[in-house]
Tab-separated table of C-alpha atoms and ligand atoms in Angstrom:
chain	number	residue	atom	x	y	z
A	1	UNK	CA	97.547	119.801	117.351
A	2	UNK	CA	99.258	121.129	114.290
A	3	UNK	CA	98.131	120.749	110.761
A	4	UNK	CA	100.339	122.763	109.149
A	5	UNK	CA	103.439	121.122	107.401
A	6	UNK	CA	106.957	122.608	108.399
A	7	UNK	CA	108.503	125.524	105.766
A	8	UNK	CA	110.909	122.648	104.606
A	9	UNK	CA	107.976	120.364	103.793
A	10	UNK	CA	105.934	122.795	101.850
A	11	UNK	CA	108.873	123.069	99.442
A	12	UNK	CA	109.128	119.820	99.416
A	13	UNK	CA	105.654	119.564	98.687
A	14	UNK	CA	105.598	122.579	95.872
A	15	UNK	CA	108.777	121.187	94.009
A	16	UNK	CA	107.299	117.760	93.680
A	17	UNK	CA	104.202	119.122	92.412
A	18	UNK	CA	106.110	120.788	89.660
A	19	UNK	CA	108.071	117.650	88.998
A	20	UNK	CA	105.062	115.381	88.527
A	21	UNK	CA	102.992	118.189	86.357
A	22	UNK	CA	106.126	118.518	84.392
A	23	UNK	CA	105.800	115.102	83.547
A	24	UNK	CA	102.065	114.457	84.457
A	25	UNK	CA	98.991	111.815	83.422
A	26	UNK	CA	100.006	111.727	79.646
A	27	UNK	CA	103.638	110.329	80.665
A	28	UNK	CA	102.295	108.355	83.173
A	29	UNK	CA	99.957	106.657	80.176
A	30	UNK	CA	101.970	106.899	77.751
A	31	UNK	CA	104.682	104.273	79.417
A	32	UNK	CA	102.002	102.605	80.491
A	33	UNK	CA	100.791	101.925	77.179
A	34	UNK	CA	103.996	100.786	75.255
A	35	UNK	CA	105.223	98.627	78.518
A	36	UNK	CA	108.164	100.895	78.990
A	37	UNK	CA	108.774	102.233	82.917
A	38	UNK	CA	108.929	105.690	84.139
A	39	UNK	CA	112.496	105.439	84.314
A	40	UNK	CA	113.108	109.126	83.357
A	41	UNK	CA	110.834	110.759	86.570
A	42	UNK	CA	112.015	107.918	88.878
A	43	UNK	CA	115.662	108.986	87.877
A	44	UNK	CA	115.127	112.921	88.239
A	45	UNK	CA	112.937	112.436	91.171
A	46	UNK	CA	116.528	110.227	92.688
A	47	UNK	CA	118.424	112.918	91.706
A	48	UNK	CA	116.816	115.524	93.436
A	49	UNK	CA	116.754	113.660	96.674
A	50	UNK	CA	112.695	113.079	96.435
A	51	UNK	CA	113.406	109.397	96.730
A	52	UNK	CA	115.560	109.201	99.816
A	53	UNK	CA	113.688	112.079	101.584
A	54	UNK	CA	112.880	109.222	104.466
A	55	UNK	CA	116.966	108.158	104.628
A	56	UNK	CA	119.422	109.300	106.925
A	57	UNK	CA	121.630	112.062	105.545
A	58	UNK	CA	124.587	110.303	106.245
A	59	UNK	CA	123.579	107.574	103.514
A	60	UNK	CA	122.862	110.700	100.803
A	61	UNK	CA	119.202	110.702	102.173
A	62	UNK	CA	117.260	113.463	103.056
A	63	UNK	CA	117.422	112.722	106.717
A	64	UNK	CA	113.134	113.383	107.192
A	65	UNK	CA	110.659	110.448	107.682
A	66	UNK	CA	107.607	108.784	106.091
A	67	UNK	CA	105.648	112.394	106.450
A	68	UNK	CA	108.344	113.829	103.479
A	69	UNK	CA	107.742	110.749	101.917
A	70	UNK	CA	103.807	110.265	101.643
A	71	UNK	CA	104.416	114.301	100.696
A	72	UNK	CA	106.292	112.917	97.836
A	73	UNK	CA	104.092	109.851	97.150
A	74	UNK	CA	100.944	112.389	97.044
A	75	UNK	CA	102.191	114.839	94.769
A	76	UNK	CA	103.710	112.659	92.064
A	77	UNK	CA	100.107	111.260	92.217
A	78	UNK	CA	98.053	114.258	92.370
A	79	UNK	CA	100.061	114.872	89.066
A	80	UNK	CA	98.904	112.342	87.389
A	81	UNK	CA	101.878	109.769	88.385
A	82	UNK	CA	101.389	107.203	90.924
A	83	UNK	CA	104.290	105.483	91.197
A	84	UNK	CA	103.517	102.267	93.196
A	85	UNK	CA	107.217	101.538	93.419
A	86	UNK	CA	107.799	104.622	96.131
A	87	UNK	CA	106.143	102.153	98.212
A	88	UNK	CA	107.796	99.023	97.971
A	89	UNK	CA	111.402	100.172	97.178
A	90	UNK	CA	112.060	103.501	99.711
A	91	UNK	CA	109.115	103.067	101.898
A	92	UNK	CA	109.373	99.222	102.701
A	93	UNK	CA	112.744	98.359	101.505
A	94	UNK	CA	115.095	101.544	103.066
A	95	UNK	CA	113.235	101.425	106.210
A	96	UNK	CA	113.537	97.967	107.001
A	97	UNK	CA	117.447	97.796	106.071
A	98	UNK	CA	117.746	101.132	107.778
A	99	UNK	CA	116.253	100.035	110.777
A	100	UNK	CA	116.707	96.148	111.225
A	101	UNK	CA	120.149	95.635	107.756
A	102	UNK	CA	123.466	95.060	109.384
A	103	UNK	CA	126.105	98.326	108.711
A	104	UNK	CA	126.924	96.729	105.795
A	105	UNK	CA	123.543	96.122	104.174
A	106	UNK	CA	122.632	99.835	104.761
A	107	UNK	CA	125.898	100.906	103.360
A	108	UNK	CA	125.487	98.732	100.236
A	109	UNK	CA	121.976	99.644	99.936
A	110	UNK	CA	120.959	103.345	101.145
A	111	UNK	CA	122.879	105.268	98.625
A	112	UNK	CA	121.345	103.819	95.848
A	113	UNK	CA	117.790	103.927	97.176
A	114	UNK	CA	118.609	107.351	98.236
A	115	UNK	CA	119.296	108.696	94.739
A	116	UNK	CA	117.253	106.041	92.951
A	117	UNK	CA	120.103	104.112	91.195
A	118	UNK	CA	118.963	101.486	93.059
A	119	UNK	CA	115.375	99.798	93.359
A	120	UNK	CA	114.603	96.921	95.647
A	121	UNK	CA	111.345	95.275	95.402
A	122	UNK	CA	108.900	93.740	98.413
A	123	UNK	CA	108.342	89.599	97.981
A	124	UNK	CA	105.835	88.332	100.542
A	125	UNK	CA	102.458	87.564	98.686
A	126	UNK	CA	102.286	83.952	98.188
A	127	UNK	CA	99.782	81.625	96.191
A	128	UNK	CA	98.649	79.136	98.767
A	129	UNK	CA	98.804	81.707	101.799
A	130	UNK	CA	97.098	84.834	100.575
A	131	UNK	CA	96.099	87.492	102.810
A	132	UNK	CA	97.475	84.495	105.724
A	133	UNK	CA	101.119	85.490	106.130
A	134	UNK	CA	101.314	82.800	108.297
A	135	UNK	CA	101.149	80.579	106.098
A	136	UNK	CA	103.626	81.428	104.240
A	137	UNK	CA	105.983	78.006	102.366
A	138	UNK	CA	108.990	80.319	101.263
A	139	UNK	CA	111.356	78.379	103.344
A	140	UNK	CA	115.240	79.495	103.868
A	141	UNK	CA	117.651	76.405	104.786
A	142	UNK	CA	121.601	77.109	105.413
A	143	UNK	CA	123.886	75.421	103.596
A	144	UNK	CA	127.089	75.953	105.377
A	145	UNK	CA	127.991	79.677	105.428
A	146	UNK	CA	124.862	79.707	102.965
A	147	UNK	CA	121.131	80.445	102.553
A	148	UNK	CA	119.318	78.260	100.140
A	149	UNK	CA	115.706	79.643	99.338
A	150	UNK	CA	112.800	77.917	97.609
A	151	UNK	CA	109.434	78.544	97.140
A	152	UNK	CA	106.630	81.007	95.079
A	153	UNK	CA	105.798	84.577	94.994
A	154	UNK	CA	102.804	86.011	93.495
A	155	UNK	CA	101.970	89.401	92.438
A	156	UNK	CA	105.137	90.973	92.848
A	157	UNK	CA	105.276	94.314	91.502
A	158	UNK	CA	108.438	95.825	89.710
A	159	UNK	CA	110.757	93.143	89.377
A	160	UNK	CA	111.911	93.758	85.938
A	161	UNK	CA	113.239	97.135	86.964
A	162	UNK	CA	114.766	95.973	90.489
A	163	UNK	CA	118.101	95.176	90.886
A	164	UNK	CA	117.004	92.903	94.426
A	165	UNK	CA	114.221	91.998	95.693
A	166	UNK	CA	113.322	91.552	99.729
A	167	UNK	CA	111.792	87.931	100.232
A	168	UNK	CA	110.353	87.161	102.899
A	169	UNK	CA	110.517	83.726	103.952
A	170	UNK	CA	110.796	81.247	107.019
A	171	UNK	CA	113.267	79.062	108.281
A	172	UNK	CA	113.140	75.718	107.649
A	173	UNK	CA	113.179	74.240	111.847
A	174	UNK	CA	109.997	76.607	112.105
A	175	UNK	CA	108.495	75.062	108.857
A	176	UNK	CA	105.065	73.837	110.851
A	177	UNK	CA	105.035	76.224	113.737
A	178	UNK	CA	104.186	79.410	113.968
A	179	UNK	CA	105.793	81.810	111.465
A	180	UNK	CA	109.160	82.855	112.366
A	181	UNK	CA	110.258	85.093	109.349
A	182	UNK	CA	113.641	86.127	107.689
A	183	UNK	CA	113.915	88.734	104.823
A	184	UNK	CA	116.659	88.438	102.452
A	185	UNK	CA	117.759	90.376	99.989
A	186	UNK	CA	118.232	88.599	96.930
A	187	UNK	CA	119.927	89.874	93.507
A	188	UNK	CA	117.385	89.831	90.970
A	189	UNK	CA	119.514	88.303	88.389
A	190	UNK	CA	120.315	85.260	91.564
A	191	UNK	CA	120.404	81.870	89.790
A	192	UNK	CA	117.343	79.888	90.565
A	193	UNK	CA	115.129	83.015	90.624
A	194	UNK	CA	113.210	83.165	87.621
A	195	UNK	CA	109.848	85.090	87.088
A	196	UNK	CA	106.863	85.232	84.722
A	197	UNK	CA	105.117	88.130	84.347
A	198	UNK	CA	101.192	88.187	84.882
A	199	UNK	CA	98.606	89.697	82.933
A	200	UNK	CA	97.089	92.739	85.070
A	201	UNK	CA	93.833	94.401	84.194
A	202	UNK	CA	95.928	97.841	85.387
A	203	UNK	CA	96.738	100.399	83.467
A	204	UNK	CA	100.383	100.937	84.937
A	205	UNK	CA	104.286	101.158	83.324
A	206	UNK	CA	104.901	98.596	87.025
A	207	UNK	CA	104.651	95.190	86.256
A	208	UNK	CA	103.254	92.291	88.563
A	209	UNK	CA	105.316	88.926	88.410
A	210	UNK	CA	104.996	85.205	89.762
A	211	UNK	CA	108.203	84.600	91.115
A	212	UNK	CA	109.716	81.115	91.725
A	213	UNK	CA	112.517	81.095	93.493
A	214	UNK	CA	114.668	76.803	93.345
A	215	UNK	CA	117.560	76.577	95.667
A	216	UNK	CA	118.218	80.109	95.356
A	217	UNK	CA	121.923	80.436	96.739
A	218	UNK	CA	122.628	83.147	98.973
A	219	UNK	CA	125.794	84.334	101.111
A	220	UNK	CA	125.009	84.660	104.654
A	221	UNK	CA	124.603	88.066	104.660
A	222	UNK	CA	121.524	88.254	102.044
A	223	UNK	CA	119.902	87.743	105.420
A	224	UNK	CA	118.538	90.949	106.893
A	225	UNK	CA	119.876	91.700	110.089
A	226	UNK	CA	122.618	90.300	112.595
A	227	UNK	CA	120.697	87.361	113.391
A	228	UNK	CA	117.274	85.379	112.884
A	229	UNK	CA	115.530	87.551	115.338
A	230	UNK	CA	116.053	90.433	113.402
A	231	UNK	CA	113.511	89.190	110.914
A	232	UNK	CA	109.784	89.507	112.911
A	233	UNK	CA	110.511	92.920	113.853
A	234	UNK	CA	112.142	93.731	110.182
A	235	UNK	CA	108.611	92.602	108.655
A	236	UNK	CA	106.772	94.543	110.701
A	237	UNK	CA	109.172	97.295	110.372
A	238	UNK	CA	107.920	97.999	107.065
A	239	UNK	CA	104.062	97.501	107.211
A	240	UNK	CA	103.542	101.048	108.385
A	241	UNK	CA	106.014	103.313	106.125
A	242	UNK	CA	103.800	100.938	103.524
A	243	UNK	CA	100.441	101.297	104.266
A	244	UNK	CA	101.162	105.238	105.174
A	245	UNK	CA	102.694	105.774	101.855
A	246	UNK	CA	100.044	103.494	99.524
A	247	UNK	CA	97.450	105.609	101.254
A	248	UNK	CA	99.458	108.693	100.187
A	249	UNK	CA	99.372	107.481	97.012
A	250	UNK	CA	95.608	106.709	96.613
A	251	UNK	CA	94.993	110.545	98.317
A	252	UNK	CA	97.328	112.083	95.706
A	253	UNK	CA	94.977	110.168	92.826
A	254	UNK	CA	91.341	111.226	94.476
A	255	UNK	CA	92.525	115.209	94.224
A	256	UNK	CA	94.110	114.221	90.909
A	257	UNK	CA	90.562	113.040	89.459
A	258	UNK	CA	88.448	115.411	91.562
A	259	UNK	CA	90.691	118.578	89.831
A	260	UNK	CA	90.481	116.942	86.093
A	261	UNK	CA	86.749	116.478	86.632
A	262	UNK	CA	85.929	119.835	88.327
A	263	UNK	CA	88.361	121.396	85.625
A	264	UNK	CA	85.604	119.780	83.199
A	265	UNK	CA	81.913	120.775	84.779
A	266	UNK	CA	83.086	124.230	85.389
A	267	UNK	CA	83.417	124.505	81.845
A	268	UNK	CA	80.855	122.532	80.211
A	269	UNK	CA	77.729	123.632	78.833
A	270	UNK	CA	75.256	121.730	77.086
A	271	UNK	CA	72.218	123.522	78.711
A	272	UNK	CA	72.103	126.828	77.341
A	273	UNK	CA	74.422	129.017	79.501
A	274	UNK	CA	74.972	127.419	82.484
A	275	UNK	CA	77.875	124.609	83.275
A	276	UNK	CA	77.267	120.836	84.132
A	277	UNK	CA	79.014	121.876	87.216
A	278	UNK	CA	75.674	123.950	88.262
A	279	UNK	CA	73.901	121.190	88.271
A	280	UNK	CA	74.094	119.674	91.967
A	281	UNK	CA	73.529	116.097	90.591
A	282	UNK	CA	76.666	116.442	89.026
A	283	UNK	CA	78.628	118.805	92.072
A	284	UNK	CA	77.336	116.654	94.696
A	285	UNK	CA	78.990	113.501	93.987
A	286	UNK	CA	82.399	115.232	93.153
A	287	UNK	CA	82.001	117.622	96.695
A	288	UNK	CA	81.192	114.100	98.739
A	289	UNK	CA	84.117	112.776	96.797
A	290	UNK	CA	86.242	115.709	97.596
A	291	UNK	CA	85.343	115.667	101.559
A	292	UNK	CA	86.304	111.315	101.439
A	293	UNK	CA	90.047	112.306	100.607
A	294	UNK	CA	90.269	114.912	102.712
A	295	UNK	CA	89.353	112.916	105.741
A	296	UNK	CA	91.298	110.327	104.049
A	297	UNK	CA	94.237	112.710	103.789
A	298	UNK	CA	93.815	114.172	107.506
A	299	UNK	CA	94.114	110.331	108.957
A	300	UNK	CA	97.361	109.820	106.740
A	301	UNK	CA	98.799	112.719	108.033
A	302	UNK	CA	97.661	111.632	111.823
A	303	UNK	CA	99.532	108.414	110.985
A	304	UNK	CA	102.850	109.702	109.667
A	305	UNK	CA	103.066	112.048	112.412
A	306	UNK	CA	102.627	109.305	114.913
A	307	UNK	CA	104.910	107.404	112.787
A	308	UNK	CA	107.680	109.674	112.856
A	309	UNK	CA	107.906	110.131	116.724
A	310	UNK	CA	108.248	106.823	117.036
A	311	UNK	CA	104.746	105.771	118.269
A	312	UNK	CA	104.870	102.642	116.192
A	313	UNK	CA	101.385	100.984	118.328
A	314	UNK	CA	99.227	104.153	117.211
A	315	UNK	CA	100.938	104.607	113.602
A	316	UNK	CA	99.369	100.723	113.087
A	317	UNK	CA	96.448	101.926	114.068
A	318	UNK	CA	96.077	104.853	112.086
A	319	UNK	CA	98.045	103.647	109.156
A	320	UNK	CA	95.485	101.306	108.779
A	321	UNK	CA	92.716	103.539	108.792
A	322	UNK	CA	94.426	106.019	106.822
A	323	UNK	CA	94.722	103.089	103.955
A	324	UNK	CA	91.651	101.943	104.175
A	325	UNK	CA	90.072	105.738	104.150
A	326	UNK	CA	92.688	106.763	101.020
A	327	UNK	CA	91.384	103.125	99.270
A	328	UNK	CA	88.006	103.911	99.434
A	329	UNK	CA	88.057	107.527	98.871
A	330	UNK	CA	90.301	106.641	95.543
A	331	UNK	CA	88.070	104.170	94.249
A	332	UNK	CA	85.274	106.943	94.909
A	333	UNK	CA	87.236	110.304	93.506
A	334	UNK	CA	88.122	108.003	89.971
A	335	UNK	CA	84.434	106.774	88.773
A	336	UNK	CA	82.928	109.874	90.347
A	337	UNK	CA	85.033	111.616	88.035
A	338	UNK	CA	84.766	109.341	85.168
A	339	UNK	CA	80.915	109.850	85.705
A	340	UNK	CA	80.845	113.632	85.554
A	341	UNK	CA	82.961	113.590	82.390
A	342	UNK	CA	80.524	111.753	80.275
A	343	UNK	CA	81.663	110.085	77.576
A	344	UNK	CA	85.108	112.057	77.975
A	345	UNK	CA	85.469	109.989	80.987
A	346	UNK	CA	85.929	107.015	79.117
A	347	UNK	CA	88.625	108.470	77.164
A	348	UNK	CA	92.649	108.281	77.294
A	349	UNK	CA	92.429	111.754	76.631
A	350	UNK	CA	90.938	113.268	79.481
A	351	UNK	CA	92.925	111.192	82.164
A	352	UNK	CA	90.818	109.861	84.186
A	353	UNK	CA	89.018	106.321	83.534
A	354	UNK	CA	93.281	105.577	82.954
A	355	UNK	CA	93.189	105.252	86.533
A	356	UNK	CA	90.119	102.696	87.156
A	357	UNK	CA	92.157	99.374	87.441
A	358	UNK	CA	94.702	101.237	90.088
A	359	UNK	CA	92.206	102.580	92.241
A	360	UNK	CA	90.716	99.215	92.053
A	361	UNK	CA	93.547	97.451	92.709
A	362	UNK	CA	93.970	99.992	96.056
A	363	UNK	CA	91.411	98.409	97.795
A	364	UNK	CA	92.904	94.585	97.871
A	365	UNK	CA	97.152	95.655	97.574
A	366	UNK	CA	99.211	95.518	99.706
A	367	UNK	CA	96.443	95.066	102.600
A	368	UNK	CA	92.810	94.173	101.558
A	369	UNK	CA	90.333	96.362	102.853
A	370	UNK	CA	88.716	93.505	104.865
A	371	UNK	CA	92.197	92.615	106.288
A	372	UNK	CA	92.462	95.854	107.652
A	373	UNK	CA	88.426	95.748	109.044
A	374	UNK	CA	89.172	92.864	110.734
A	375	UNK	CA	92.302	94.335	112.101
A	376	UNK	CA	90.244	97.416	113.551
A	377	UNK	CA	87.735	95.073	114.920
A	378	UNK	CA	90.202	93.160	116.747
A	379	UNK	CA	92.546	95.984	118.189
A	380	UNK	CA	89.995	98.698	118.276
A	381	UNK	CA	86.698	97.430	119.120
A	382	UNK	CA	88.094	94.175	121.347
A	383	UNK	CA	86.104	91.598	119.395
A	384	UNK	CA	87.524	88.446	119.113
A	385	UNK	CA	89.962	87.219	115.957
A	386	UNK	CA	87.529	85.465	113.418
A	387	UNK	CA	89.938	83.184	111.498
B	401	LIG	C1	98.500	95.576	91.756
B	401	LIG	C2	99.004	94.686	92.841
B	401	LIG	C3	100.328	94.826	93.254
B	401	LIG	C4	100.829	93.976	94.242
B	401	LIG	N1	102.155	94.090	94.586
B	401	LIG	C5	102.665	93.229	95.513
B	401	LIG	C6	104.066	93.278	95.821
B	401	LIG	O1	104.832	94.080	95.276
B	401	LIG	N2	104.537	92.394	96.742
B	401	LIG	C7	103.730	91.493	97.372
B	401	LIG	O2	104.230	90.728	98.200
B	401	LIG	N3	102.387	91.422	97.079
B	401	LIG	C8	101.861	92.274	96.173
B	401	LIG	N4	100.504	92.212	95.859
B	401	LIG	C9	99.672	91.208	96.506
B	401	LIG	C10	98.661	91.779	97.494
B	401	LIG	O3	99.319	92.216	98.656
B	401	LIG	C11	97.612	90.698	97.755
B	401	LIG	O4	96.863	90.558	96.553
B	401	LIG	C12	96.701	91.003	98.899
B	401	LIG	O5	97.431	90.978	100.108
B	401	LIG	C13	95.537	90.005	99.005
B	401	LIG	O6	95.994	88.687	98.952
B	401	LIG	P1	95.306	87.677	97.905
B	401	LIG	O7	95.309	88.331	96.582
B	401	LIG	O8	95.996	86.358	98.003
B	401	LIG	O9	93.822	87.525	98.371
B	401	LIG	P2	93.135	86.366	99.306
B	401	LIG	O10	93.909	86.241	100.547
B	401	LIG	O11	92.943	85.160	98.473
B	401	LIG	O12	91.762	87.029	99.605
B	401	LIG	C14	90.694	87.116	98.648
B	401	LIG	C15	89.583	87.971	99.234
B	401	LIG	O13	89.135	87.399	100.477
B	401	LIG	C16	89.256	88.359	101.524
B	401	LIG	N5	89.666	87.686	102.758
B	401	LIG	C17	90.703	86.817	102.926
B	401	LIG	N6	90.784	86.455	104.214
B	401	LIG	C18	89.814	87.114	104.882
B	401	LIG	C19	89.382	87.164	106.230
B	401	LIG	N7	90.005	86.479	107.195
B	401	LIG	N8	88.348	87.966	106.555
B	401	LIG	C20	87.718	88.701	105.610
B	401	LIG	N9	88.072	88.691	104.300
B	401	LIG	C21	89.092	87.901	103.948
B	401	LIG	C22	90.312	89.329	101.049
B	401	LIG	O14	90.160	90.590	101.668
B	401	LIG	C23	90.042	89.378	99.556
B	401	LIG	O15	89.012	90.295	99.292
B	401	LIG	C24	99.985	93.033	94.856
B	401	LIG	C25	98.661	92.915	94.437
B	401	LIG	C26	98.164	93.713	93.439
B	401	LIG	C27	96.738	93.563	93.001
């Protein structure tokens, strides 16, 4: 058992960390606030190679896995700057072309997401289907040579800054059976694709959008993969790398929320001499905080180790925990912090309550907690599926 990250990840880990805090929470807000994107980090963060740290080397990746990435995820958001679209566009989107895209797809595709030129987005989330994949209407029908795709997404984050977006949808012969996916990557700009964008009590610079997608024309190889059977095991390809990295994510924002509010009760005195801090009703909460996303952090580490050697069975497993874990302890870290600030804590200022709809949001996107309960009661504790 190891615990200690490798002298290549470390740096990794320290030059990210000086990235995000050159940028940090007031960026993060600030593009937040006048609907503008984060286009500057993303673009440095490319540049540097922080993006494509998961990609082979021979697309202009790094050439690591989805340990270098959740590194990367975790920093930026320890910093103040959780970027939700690490997740969806070089977690989910390079590893499924990279592992299940034709030689073509991942040579159209790789560079860009390696160096961050180009962003591709993660459409499954329907309407009428919900946390049910399986029910999923998207439906893909050929057209000679062709793809024609119609149906709804919902919730789709970062579509206004994408240049394609990965649908997921099912072919039309399996349209009442069981679910026999395809993804497809589809040109944001496609005709037929249009897109509204919803109102989102979340205080982030990514946006959420309904997507409707009428006749959508596609060549034949929008479709990821050499064939139809590509697609089941190029949907589950990414649920890992995303559930890994979203946990990442969530970890990065506990430590972010647990420093800004330890930074605070060390300091503050309002009974003669000695600091909030000293009081334990204010230290415990923060210290029980503070142990939540280590244990969260110690399962996501578990998982992208497991992940990484190929030990997909286990990395499900653990992934799942590790999410649920790095949800929870998110949510937890935020309105403990928010608490021990006071009224500060309610402020823009002091960074902290900024992050109350996103932690929030951690514990329904992109797997709900109680998807992922039910998940460990089914595959961990035998009990039969409930729905
Ligand atoms: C900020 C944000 C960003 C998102 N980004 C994306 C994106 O980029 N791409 C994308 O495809 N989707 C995205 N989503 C969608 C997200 O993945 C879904 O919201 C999530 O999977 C839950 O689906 P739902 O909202 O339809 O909830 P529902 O399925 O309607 O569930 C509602 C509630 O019931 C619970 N529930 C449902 N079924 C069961 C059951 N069998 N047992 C116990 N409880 C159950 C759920 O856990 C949930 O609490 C995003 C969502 C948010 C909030």
């Amino acid at each position: 058992m190891n615990f200690d990250l490798t002298p290549e990840q470390d740096q990794l880990r320290d030059a990210v960390r000086a990235l995000g805090r050159r940028y940090g929470h007031s960026y993060f807000v600030a593009k937040a606030k006048s609907g503008e994107h984060t286009t500057q980090l993303w673009s440095e963060a490319g540049r540097l190679g922080y993006l494509g740290v998961n990609i082979p080397t021979e697309y202009g990746g790094g050439g690591g896995g989805i340990t270098e990435l959740a590194l990367v995820c975790e920093e930026l958001a320890a910093a103040g700057c959780p970027l939700l679209l690490l997740v969806v566009s070089p977690a989910i989107a390079a590893t499924v072309i990279n592992k299940h895209g034709t030689d073509e797809q991942r040579k159209r595709h790789l560079p860009g997401l390696a160096d961050g030129t180009q962003k591709i987005v993660f459409a499954i989330t329907e309407p009428e289907a919900g946390s049910n994949f399986h029910r999923l209407g998207t439906v893909a029908r050929r057209d000679g040579d062709d793809w024609l795709l119609s149906g709804r997404k919902c919730y789709i984050s970062g579509v206004d800054e994408a240049q394609y977006v990965l649908v997921v949808a099912r072919t039309e012969d399996a349209a009442s059976g069981k679910l026999k996916p395809a993804l497809f990557i589809v040109p944001t700009d496609a005709p037929g694709l249009t897109r509204s964008k919803l109102d989102m009590e979340i205080l982030s610079p990514e946006n959420q959008f309904l997507l409707y997608l009428d006749d959508v024309r596609l060549p034949a190889d929008a479709l990821v993969g050499e064939s139809l059977d590509a697609g089941l095991p190029a949907l589950f390809a990414g649920l890992n790398p995303e559930r890994i990295t979203v946990a990442a994510m969530g970890a990065g924002t506990g430590r972010y929320a647990i420093e800004r509010a330890s930074e605070y009760t060390a300091t503050r005195k309002v009974w003669g001499g000695r600091s909030i801090g000293s009081h334990q009703g204010v230290a415990h909460p923060l210290a029980h905080a503070a142990v939540q996303v280590e244990l969260a952090r110690l399962m996501i580490h578990k998982a992208a180790t497991l992940y990484d050697a190929g030990r997909d069975l286990e990395a499900g497993i653990s992934g799942n925990m590790a999410k649920y874990a790095a949800g929870e302890a998110a949510a937890l870290a935020v309105d403990t912090a928010v608490q021990a600030l006071g009224g500060a804590g309610m402020t823009t200022e002091y960074g902290v309550a900024t992050l109350l709809g996103a932690v929030r949001a951690g514990r329904i996107a992109p797997v709900s907690r109680e998807m992922i309960l039910n998940f460990v009661a089914q595959h961990v504790l035998g009990q039969d599926k409930s729905y």
